[in-house]
Amino acid sequence: MTEPAQHWLRSRFVHSAAELQSVAEGLGPALQGGDLLILTGGLGAGKTTFTQGLGRGLGVRGTVISPTFILVRNHPSLTGGPGLVHVDAYRLEGTEEVDDLDLEATLDSSVTVIEWGAGRAEHLSDSRLEITITRPTGAGAAPAGKGITTDFSDDVDEEREVRIAGFGPRWSAGPPPGLLD
């Protein structure tokens, strides 16, 4: 598969977990079965927090939590829309191990979100959204003495930048209305 072109990029800063979830929740209704979202960000950036908001926006069943140890969680729709397939590819070595998850079985009927999917999951679809969540770095970025945090666990009001880029024919007409406004 030829690498699809990036058609657009939107960026916004958020200041809380609730605001990040609100951004994702607003994206949910614009998505359809077959949409692939690849989430990138360091540990504690907010990838699962984003996916929780997306799950609300899609109207799916179940609590969205990190699939770190089971790799894939399926959340069926409660509203007749697409379900949510939530994947954690952190421990996967490459495209072959992503293929072993058999995501093709649900790819056309669900919205598939792959945390840590960059460089591993782009081949699954000719269109995708790449979502990058960045925490501040450098001196003064986090309180001294804090260890690794996970998804806003200690710094609920720490600013993050959310960047969403659309690739491939599905996104060639531009972003969904109101995205990151």
Coordinates of C-alpha atoms in Angstrom, one line a residue:
M1 CA 0.0 0.0 0.0
T2 CA 1.3 3.4 -1.0
E3 CA 1.7 5.9 1.9
P4 CA -1.4 8.2 1.7
A5 CA -1.0 11.9 1.7
Q6 CA -1.5 14.1 4.7
H7 CA -4.4 16.4 3.8
W8 CA -4.7 18.6 6.9
L9 CA -3.4 19.2 10.4
R10 CA -5.2 20.8 13.4
S11 CA -3.6 21.6 16.8
R12 CA -4.9 22.8 20.1
F13 CA -3.8 23.0 23.7
V14 CA -5.9 21.5 26.4
H15 CA -5.6 22.2 30.1
S16 CA -7.3 19.3 31.8
A17 CA -8.3 15.7 31.4
A18 CA -11.9 16.8 31.1
E19 CA -11.0 19.2 28.2
L20 CA -9.1 16.4 26.4
Q21 CA -12.0 14.1 26.8
S22 CA -14.3 16.8 25.5
V23 CA -12.2 17.2 22.3
A24 CA -12.4 13.4 21.7
E25 CA -16.1 13.2 22.5
G26 CA -16.7 15.9 19.9
L27 CA -14.9 13.9 17.3
G28 CA -16.9 10.7 18.0
P29 CA -20.0 11.6 16.1
A30 CA -18.0 12.4 12.9
L31 CA -16.4 8.9 12.8
Q32 CA -17.7 5.8 11.1
G33 CA -17.0 2.1 10.9
G34 CA -13.6 1.6 9.2
D35 CA -12.0 4.7 10.6
L36 CA -8.5 4.1 12.0
L37 CA -7.0 6.4 14.6
I38 CA -3.3 6.1 15.6
L39 CA -2.5 7.7 19.0
T40 CA 1.0 8.8 19.8
G41 CA 2.3 10.3 23.0
G42 CA 4.6 9.5 25.9
L43 CA 3.7 7.7 29.0
G44 CA 1.0 9.7 30.8
A45 CA 0.3 11.9 27.8
G46 CA -3.4 11.1 27.8
K47 CA -3.9 8.5 25.1
T48 CA -6.3 6.5 27.1
T49 CA -8.0 9.6 28.5
F50 CA -8.6 10.7 24.9
T51 CA -10.0 7.3 24.1
Q52 CA -12.4 7.5 27.0
G53 CA -13.9 10.7 25.6
L54 CA -14.1 9.1 22.2
G55 CA -16.0 6.2 23.6
R56 CA -18.5 8.6 25.1
G57 CA -18.8 10.4 21.7
L58 CA -19.4 7.1 19.9
G59 CA -21.9 5.9 22.6
V60 CA -20.2 2.6 23.3
R61 CA -20.7 0.1 26.1
G62 CA -18.3 -0.4 28.9
T63 CA -15.7 1.6 30.7
V64 CA -12.8 2.5 28.4
I65 CA -9.6 1.5 30.2
S66 CA -6.1 0.9 28.9
P67 CA -5.7 -2.5 27.1
T68 CA -2.1 -2.6 28.1
F69 CA -2.0 -6.2 29.3
I70 CA -4.6 -7.7 27.1
L71 CA -3.7 -5.7 23.9
V72 CA -7.3 -5.3 22.5
R73 CA -10.6 -4.3 24.1
N74 CA -13.9 -4.3 22.1
H75 CA -16.7 -1.9 23.1
P76 CA -19.9 -2.4 21.1
S77 CA -22.1 0.5 20.3
L78 CA -25.2 1.2 22.4
T79 CA -26.6 3.6 19.8
G80 CA -26.5 1.6 16.5
G81 CA -23.3 3.3 15.4
P82 CA -19.8 1.8 15.1
G83 CA -18.2 0.1 18.0
L84 CA -14.8 0.9 19.4
V85 CA -11.8 -1.4 19.2
H86 CA -9.1 -0.1 21.5
V87 CA -5.6 -1.5 21.0
D88 CA -2.3 -1.0 22.9
A89 CA 0.6 -1.7 20.6
Y90 CA 3.3 -0.7 23.0
R91 CA 4.7 -4.2 23.4
L92 CA 4.4 -5.2 19.8
E93 CA 7.5 -5.2 17.6
G94 CA 6.1 -4.3 14.2
T95 CA 3.4 -4.7 11.6
E96 CA 3.5 -8.5 11.7
E97 CA 2.5 -8.6 15.4
V98 CA -0.2 -6.0 14.7
D99 CA -1.5 -8.3 11.9
D100 CA -1.5 -11.2 14.4
L101 CA -4.2 -9.4 16.4
D102 CA -6.7 -10.1 13.6
L103 CA -8.0 -6.5 13.6
E104 CA -9.3 -7.0 10.0
A105 CA -12.3 -8.9 11.5
T106 CA -13.7 -5.6 13.0
L107 CA -11.9 -2.9 11.0
D108 CA -14.7 -2.2 8.6
S109 CA -17.5 -2.1 11.2
S110 CA -15.7 -0.3 14.1
V111 CA -13.6 2.7 14.9
T112 CA -10.2 1.3 15.7
V113 CA -7.9 3.3 18.0
I114 CA -4.3 2.1 18.3
E115 CA -2.2 3.5 21.1
W116 CA 1.5 3.4 20.3
G117 CA 0.6 2.5 16.7
A118 CA 2.9 4.8 14.8
G119 CA 5.2 2.7 12.6
R120 CA 3.2 -0.4 13.3
A121 CA -0.4 0.1 12.1
E122 CA -0.5 2.5 9.2
H123 CA -0.8 -0.4 6.7
L124 CA -4.3 -1.4 8.1
S125 CA -6.1 1.3 6.2
D126 CA -5.7 3.7 3.2
S127 CA -7.0 6.5 5.5
R128 CA -6.4 7.4 9.1
L129 CA -6.2 10.1 11.7
E130 CA -2.9 10.5 13.5
I131 CA -3.4 12.0 16.9
T132 CA -0.4 13.1 18.8
I133 CA -0.7 14.3 22.5
T134 CA 2.4 16.0 23.9
R135 CA 3.1 16.9 27.4
P136 CA 5.5 19.8 28.3
T137 CA 9.2 18.8 28.7
G138 CA 12.3 20.4 30.1
A139 CA 13.0 22.3 33.3
G140 CA 9.9 23.0 35.3
A141 CA 7.6 20.7 33.2
A142 CA 6.7 18.5 36.0
P143 CA 7.0 18.8 39.8
A144 CA 10.3 17.5 41.2
G145 CA 10.1 14.0 42.8
K146 CA 7.2 12.8 40.7
G147 CA 7.8 9.5 39.0
I148 CA 6.2 8.3 35.8
T149 CA 2.6 9.3 35.7
T150 CA -0.1 7.7 33.6
D151 CA -2.8 9.6 31.7
F152 CA -3.3 12.7 33.9
S153 CA -2.9 10.6 37.1
D154 CA -1.0 13.3 39.0
D155 CA -1.1 16.4 36.8
V156 CA -4.8 16.7 35.9
D157 CA -4.4 20.4 35.0
E158 CA -1.1 20.1 33.1
E159 CA -1.3 21.5 29.6
R160 CA -1.1 19.2 26.6
E161 CA -0.9 19.9 22.9
V162 CA -3.3 17.8 20.8
R163 CA -2.4 17.5 17.1
I164 CA -4.8 15.7 14.7
A165 CA -3.7 15.0 11.1
G166 CA -5.9 13.5 8.4
F167 CA -4.4 11.0 5.9
G168 CA -5.9 9.3 2.8
P169 CA -9.0 9.7 0.8
R170 CA -11.5 9.5 3.7
W171 CA -10.0 12.8 5.0
S172 CA -9.2 14.5 1.7
A173 CA -12.2 16.9 2.0
G174 CA -10.8 18.3 5.3
P175 CA -11.4 17.8 9.0
P176 CA -14.8 17.3 10.6
P177 CA -16.6 20.6 11.3
G178 CA -15.6 22.1 14.6
L179 CA -12.6 19.8 15.2
L180 CA -10.3 21.4 17.7
D181 CA -12.1 24.8 17.5

